[in-house]
mmCIF file of C-alpha atoms in Angstrom:
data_model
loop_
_atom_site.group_PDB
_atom_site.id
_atom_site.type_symbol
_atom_site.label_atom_id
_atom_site.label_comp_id
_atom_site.label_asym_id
_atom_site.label_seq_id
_atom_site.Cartn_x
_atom_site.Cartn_y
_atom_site.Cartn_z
ATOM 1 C CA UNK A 97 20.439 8.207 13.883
ATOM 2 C CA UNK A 98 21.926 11.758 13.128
ATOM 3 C CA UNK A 99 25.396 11.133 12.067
ATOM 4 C CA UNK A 100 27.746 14.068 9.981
ATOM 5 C CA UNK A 101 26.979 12.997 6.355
ATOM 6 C CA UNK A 102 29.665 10.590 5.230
ATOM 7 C CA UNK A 103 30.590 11.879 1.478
ATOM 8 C CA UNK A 104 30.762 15.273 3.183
ATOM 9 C CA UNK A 105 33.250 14.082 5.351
ATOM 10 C CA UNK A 106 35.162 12.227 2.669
ATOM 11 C CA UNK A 107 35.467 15.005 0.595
ATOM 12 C CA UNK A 108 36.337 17.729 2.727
ATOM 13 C CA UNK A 109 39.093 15.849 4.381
ATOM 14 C CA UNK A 110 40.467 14.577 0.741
ATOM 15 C CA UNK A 111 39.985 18.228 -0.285
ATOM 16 C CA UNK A 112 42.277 19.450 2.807
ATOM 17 C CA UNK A 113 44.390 17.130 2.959
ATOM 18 C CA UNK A 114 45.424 17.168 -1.013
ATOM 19 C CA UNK A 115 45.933 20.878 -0.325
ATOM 20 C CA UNK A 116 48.653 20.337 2.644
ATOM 21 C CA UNK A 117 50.333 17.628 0.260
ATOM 22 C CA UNK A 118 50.696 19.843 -2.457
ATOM 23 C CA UNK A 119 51.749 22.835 -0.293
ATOM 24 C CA UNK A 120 54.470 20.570 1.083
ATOM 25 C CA UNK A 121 55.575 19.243 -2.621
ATOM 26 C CA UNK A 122 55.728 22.605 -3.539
ATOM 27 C CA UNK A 123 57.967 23.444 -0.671
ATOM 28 C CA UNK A 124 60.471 21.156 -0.568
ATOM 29 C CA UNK A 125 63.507 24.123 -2.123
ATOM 30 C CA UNK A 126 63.174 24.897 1.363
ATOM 31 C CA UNK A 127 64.317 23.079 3.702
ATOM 32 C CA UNK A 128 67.981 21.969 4.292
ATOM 33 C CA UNK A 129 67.069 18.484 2.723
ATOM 34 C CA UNK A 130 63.950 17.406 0.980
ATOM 35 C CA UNK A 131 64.000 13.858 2.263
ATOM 36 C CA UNK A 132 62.832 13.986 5.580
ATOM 37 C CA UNK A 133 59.630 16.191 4.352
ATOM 38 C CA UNK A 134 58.881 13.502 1.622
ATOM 39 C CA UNK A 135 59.044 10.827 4.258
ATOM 40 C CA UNK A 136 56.553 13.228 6.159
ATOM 41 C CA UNK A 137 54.215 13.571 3.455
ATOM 42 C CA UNK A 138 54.549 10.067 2.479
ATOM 43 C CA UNK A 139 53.453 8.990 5.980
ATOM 44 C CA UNK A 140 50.720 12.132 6.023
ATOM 45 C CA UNK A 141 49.124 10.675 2.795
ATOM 46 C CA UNK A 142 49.157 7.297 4.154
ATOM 47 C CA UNK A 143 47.411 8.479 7.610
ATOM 48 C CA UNK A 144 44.694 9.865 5.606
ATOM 49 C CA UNK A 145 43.770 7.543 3.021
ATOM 50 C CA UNK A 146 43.256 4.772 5.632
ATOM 51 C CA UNK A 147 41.431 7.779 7.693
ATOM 52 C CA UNK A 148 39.138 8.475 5.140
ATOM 53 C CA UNK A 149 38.859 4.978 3.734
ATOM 54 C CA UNK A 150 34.896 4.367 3.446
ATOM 55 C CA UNK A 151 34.308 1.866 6.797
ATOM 56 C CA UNK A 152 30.703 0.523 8.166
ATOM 57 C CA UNK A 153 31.464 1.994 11.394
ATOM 58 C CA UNK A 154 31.902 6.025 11.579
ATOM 59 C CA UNK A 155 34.156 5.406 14.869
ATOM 60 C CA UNK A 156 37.526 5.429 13.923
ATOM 61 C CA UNK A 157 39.223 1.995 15.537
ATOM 62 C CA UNK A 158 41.669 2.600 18.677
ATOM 63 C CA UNK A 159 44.749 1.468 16.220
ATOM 64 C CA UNK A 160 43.892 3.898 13.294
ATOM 65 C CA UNK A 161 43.469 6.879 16.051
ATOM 66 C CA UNK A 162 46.935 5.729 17.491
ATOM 67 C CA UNK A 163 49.025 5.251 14.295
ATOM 68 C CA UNK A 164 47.859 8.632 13.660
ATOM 69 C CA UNK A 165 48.634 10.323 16.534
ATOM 70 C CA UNK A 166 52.023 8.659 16.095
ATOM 71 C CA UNK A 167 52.486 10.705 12.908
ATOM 72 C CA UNK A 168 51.123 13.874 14.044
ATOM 73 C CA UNK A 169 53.811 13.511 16.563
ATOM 74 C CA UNK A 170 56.631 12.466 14.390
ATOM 75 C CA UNK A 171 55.301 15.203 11.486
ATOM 76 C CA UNK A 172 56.666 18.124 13.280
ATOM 77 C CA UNK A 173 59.962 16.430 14.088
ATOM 78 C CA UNK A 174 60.553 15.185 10.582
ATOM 79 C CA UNK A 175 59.623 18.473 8.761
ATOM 80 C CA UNK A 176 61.132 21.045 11.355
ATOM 81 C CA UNK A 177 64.389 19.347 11.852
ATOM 82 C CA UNK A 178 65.388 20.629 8.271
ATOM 83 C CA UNK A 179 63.870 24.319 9.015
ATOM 84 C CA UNK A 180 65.399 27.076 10.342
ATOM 85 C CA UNK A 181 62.646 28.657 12.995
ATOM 86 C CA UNK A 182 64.080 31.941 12.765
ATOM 87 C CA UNK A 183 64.043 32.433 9.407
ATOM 88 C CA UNK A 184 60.863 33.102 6.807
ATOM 89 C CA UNK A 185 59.941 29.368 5.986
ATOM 90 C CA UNK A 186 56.665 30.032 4.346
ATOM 91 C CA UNK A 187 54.617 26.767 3.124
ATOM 92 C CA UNK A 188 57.048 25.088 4.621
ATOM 93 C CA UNK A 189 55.499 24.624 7.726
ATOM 94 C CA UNK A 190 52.552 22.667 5.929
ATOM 95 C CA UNK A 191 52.953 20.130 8.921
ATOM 96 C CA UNK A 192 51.043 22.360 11.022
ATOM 97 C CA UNK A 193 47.362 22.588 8.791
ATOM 98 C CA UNK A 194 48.125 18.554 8.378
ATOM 99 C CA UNK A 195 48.104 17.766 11.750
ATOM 100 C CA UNK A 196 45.231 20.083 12.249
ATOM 101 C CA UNK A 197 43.205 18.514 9.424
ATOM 102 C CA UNK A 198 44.178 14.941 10.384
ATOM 103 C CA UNK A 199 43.186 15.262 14.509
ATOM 104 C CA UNK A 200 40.016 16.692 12.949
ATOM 105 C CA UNK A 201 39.068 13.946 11.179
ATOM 106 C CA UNK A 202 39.811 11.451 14.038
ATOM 107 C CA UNK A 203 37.524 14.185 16.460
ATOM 108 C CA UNK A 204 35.192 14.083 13.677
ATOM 109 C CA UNK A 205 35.522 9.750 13.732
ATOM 110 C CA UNK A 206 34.567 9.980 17.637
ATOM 111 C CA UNK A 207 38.472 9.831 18.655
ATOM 112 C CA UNK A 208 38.505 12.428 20.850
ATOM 113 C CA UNK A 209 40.905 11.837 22.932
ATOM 114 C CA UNK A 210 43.795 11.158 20.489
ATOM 115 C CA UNK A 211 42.639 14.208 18.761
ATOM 116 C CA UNK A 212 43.137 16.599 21.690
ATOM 117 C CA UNK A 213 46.444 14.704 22.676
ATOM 118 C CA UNK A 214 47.701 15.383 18.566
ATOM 119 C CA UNK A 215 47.181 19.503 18.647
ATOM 120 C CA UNK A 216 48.433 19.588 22.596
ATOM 121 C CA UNK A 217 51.686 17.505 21.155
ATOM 122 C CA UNK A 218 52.032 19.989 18.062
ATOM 123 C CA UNK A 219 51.682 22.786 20.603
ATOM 124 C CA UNK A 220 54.250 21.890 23.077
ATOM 125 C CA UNK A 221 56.718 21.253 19.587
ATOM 126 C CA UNK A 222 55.696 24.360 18.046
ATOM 127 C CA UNK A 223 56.826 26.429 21.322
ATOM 128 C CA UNK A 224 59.620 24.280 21.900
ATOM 129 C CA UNK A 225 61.112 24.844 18.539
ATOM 130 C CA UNK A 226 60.373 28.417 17.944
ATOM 131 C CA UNK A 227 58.898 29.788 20.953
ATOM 132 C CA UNK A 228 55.420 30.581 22.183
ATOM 133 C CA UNK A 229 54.927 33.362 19.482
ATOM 134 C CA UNK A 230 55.106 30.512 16.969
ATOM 135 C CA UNK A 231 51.795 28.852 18.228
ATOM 136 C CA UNK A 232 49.492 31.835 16.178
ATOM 137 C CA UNK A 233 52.174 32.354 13.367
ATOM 138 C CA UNK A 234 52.373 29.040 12.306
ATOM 139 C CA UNK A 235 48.549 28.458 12.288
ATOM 140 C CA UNK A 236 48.454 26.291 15.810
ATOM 141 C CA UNK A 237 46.162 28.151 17.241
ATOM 142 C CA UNK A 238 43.635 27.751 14.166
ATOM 143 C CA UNK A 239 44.516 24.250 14.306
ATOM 144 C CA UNK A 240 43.342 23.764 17.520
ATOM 145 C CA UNK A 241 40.300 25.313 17.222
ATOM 146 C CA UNK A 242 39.298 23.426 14.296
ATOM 147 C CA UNK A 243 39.343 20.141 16.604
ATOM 148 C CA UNK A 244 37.582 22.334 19.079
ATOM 149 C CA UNK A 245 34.463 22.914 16.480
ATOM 150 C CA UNK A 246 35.006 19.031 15.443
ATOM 151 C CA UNK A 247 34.810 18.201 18.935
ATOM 152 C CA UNK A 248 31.585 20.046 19.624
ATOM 153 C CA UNK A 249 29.924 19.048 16.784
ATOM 154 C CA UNK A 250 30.986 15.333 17.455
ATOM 155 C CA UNK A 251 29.364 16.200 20.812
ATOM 156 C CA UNK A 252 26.005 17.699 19.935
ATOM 157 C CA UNK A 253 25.280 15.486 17.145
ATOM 158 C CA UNK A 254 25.811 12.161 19.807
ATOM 159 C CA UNK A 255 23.632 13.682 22.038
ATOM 160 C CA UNK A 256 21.218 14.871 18.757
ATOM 161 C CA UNK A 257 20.962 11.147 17.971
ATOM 162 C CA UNK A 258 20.535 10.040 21.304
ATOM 163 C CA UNK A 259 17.657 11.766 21.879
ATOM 164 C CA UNK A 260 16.092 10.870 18.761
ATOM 165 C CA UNK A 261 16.681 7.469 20.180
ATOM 166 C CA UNK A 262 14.750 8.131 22.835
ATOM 167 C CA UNK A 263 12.043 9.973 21.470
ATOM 168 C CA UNK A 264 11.457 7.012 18.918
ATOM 169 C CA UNK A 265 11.219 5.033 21.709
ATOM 170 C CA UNK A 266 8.838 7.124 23.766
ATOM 171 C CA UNK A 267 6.946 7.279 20.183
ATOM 172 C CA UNK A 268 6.880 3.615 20.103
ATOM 173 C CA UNK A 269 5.601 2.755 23.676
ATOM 174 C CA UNK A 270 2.796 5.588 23.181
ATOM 175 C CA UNK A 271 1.855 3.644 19.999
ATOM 176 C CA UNK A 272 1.643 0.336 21.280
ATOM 177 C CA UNK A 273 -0.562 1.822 24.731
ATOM 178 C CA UNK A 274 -2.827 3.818 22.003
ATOM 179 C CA UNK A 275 -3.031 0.235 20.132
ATOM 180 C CA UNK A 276 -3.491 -1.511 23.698
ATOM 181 C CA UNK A 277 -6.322 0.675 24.995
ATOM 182 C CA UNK A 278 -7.841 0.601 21.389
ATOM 183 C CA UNK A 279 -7.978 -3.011 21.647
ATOM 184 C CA UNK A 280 -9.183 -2.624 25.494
ATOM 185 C CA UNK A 281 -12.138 -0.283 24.176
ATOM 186 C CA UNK A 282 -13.356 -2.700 21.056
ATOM 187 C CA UNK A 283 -13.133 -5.273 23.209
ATOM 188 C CA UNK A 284 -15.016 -4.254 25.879
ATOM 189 C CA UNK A 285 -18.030 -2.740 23.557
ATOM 190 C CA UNK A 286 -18.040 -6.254 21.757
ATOM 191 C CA UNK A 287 -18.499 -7.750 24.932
ATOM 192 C CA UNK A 288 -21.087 -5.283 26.201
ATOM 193 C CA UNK A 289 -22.819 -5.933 22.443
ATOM 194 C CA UNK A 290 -22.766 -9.452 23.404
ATOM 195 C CA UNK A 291 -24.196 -9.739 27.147
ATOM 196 C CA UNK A 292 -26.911 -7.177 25.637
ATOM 197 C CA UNK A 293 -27.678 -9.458 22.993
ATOM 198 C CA UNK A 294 -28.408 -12.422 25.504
ATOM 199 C CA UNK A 295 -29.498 -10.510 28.340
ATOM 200 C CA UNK A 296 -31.813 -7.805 26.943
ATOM 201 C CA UNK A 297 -34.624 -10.545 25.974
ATOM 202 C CA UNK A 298 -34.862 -12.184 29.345
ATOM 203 C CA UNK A 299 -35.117 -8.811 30.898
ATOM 204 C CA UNK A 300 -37.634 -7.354 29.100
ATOM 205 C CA UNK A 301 -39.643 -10.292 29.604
ATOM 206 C CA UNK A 302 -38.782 -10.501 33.499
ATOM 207 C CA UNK A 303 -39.881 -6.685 33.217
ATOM 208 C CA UNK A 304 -43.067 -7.678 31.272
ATOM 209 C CA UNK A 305 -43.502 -10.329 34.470
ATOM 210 C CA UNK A 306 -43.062 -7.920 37.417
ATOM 211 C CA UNK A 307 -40.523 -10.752 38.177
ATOM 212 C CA UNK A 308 -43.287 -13.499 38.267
ATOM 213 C CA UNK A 309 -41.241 -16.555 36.843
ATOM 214 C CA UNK A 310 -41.988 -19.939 36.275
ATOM 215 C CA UNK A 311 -39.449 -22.378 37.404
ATOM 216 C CA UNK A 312 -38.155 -22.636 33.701
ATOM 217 C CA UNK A 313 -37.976 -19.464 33.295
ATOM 218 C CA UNK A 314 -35.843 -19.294 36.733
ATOM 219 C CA UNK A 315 -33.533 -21.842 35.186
ATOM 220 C CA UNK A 316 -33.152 -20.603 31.675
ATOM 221 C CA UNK A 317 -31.954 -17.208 34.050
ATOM 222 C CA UNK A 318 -29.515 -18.983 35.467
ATOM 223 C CA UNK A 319 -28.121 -20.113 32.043
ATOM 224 C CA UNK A 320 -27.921 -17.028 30.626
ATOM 225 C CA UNK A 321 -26.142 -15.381 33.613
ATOM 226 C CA UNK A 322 -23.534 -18.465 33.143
ATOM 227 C CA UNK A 323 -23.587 -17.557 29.480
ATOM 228 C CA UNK A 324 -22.516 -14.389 30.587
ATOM 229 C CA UNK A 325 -19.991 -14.809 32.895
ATOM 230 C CA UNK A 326 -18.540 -17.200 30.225
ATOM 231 C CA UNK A 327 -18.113 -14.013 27.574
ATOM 232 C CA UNK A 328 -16.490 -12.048 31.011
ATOM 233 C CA UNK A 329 -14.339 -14.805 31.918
ATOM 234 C CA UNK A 330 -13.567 -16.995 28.837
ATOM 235 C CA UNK A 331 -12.609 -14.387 26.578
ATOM 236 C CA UNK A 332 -10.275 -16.097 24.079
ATOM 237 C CA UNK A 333 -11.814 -19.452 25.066
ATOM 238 C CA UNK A 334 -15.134 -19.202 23.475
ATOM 239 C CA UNK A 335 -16.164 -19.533 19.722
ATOM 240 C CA UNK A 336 -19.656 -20.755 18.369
ATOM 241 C CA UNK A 337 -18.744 -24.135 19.042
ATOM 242 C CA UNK A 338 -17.465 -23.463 22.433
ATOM 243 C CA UNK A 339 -20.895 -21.843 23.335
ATOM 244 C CA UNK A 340 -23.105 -24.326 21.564
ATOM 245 C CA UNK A 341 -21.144 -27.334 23.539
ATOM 246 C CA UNK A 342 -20.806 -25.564 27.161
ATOM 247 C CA UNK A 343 -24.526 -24.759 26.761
ATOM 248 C CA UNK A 344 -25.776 -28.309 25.833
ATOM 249 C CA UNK A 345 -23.353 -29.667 28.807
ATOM 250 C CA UNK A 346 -25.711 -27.048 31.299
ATOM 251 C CA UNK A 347 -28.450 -28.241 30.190
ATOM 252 C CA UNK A 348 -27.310 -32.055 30.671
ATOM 253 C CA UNK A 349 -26.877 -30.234 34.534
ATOM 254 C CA UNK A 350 -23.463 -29.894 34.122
ATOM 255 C CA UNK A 351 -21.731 -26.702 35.728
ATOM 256 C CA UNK A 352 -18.818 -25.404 33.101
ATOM 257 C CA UNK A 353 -16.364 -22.871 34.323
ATOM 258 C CA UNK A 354 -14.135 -21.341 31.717
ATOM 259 C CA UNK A 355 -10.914 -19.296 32.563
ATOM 260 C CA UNK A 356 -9.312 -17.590 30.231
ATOM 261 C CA UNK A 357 -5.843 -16.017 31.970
ATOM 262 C CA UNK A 358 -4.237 -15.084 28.674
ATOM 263 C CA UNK A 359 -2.082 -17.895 28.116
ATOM 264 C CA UNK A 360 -3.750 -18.105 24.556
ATOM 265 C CA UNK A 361 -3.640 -14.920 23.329
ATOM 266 C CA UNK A 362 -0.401 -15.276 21.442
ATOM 267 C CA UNK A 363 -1.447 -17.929 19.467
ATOM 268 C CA UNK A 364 -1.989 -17.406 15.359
ATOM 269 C CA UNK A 365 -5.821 -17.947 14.485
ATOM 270 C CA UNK A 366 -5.513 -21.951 12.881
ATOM 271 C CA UNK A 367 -3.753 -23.004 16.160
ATOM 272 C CA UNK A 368 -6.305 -21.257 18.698
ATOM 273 C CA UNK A 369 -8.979 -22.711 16.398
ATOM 274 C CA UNK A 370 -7.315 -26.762 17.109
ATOM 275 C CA UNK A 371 -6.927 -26.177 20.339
ATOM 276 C CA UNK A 372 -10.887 -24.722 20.705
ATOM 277 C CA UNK A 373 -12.311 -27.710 18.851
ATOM 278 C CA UNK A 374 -10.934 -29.974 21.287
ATOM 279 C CA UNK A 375 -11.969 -28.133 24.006
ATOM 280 C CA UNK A 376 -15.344 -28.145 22.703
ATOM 281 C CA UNK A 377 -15.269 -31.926 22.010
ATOM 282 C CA UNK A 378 -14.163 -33.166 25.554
ATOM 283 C CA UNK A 379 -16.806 -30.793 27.141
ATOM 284 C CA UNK A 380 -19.417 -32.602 24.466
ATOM 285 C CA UNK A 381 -17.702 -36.019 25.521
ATOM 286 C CA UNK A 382 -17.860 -35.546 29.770
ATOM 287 C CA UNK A 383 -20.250 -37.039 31.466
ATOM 288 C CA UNK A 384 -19.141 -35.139 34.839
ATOM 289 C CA UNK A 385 -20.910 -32.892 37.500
ATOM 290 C CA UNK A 386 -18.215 -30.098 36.923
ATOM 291 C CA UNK A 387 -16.024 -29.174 33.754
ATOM 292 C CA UNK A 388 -13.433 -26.579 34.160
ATOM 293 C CA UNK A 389 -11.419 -25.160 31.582
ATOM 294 C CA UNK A 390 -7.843 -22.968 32.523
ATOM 295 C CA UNK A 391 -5.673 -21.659 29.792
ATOM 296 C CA UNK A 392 -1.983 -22.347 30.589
ATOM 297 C CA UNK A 393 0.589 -19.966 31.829
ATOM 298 C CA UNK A 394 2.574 -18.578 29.212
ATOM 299 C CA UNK A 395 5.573 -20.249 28.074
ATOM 300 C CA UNK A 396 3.533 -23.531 29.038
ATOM 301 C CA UNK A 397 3.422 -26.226 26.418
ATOM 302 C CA UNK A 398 0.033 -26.777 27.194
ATOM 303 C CA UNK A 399 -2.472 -24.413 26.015
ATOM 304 C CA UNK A 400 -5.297 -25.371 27.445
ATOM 305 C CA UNK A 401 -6.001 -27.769 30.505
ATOM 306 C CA UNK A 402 -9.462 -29.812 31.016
ATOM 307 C CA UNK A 403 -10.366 -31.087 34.314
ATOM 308 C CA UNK A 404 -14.036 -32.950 34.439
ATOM 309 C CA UNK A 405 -14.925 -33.586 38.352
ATOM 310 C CA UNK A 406 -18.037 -36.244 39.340
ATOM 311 C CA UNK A 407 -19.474 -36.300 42.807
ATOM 312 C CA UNK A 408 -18.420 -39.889 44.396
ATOM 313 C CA UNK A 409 -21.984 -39.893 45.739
ATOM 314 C CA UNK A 410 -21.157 -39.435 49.491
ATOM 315 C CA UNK A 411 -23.346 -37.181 51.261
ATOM 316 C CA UNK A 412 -21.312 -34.138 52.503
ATOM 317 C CA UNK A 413 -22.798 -31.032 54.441
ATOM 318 C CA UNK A 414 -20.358 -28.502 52.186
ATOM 319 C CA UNK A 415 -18.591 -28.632 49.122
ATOM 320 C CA UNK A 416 -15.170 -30.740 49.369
ATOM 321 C CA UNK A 417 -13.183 -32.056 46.876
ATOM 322 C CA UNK A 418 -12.211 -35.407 48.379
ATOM 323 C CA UNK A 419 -15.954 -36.384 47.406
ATOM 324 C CA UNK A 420 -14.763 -35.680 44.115
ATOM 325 C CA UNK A 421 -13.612 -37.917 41.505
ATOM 326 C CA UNK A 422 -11.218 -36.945 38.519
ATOM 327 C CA UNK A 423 -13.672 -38.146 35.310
ATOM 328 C CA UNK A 424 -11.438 -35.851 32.784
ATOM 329 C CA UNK A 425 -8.033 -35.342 32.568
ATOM 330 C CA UNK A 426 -7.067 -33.261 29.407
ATOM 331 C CA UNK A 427 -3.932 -30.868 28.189
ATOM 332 C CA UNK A 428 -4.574 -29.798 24.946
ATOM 333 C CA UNK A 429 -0.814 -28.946 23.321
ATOM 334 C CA UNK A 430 0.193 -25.164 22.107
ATOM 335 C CA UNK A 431 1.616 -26.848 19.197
ATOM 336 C CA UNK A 432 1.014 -30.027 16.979
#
């Protein structure tokens, strides 16, 4: 986050502020009677040392801003009521680079409001006491336009940071679709590696054959096309046991269907690997005409569900699953 540099801002206001304290100190031969300026600068070094007190947040809190607005307001009225506004008062009129300084640090703080109401209020006293030519002799003007600069700043650097915001963010999501279609690519050519792997030697010898095969043959086909729809479909559901058990159930003439729907992917590797070795003992432990194995939706406490179907032995023209009986029943849990 871009933020004005906090032991800048510390130090610059201490600096300023120490300056209008000492101005006033030095000052106080001046006016009619002293007291009401050292109850002014007593209340002017109290606004700023709680201003610039060191605070987690860089926004000012709403009471802060208010209490001191309340003594930019009462500032003027303590100092001036002593003065005589036609007559040369010098430093006297210290009041107005302190209210200046202290609305700039609460514009400065993200209290922008109370900032703008503080100079506006030392305006409308400044004229009211010694008339609108007052407002650029007595420095109001240049107090204004320091909250001015304090308020664009303030402004700028907000909308600085949030736009780094959102670029980090932007920076993030590209990351994570790089990382996503990285995955997407490895994955794919590990799967293309793989069907080659148990496709390309049946093929060559099927081209060898002009397609001439044996009835074996025909049937060790058909396993490795299920083989391969396994490694299209399974995904996260196969390991070397998997394979090795769903292939010896194929060749006992069971027909295994594995569907893998994601609900495993968010597993860490030593629970994916307890819930696979289950699956690939109740697919070595069926004795049913179909096996099919889901993976959960997410959020599921099951991870895995196991459903082995045997024909009841009725004669039916088409496939229907009331002439199927429920041999396995199995939800393997996401967690122990």
């Amino acid at each position: 986050m871009i933020s004005v540099p906090r032991w800048l801002l510390l130090v610059l206001g201490a600096m300023f502020s120490t300056y209008h304290v000492v101005l006033g100190a030095y000052s106080l031969d001046i006016p009619n009677s002293p007291w009401p300026t050292v109850a002014a600068l007593l209340l002017y070094s109290i606004a700023t040392v709680l201003s610039l007190w060191p605070a987690q947040r860089l926004r000012m809190p709403d009471w802060l801003a208010a209490f001191d607005l309340a003594v930019c307001i009462v500032l003027p009225l303590l100092v001036t009521s002593q003065l005589d506004p036609e007559a040369e008062n010098g430093y006297a009129t210290w009041y107005v680079a302190a209210v200046g300084t202290l609305m700039t640090i609460a514009a400065a703080r993200r209290q922008l409001t109370f900032a703008w109401i503080g100079v506006v209020a030392l305006a409308v006293q400044s004229v009211v006491w010694a008339g609108p030519l007052s407002l650029g002799g007595l420095g109001v003007i240049g107090s204004i336009v320091w909250v001015a600069i304090a308020h664009m700043l303030t402004t700028a650097l907000t909308n600085a940071a949030r736009e780094t915001r959102r670029y980090a963010q932007a920076e993030r999501e590209a990351a994570a679709w790089q990382a996503a279609q990285d995955a997407h690519l490895f994955e794919g050519r590990m799967r293309l590696a793989q069907t080659n792997r148990i496709a390309a030697p049946m093929l060559r010898r099927i081209a060898d054959r002009n397609g001439a095969l044996t009835e074996a043959q025909r049937r060790e086909c058909r396993m490795l096309e299920a083989a391969i729809r396994d490694e299209i479909r399974g995904r996260m559901l196969l390991t070397d046991v998997v394979r090795v058990e769903v292939q010896r159930a194929r060749e006992r003439g069971i027909t295994v269907n594995l569907l893998d729907e994601g609900g495993i992917d968010d597993l860490d590797e030593a629970a994916r690997d307890r819930v696979l070795s289950r699956l690939a003992e109740a697919v070595a432990g069926s004795n049913a005409d179909r096996i099919i194995a889901r993976t959960a939706a997410e959020g599921s406490p099951v991870a895995v569900t196991v459903v082995g179907l045997r024909d009841s032995g009725v004669e039916s023209s088409g496939v229907d699953t009331d002439d199927l009986e429920v041999e396995l029943w199995l939800e393997i849990p996401r967690a122990l």
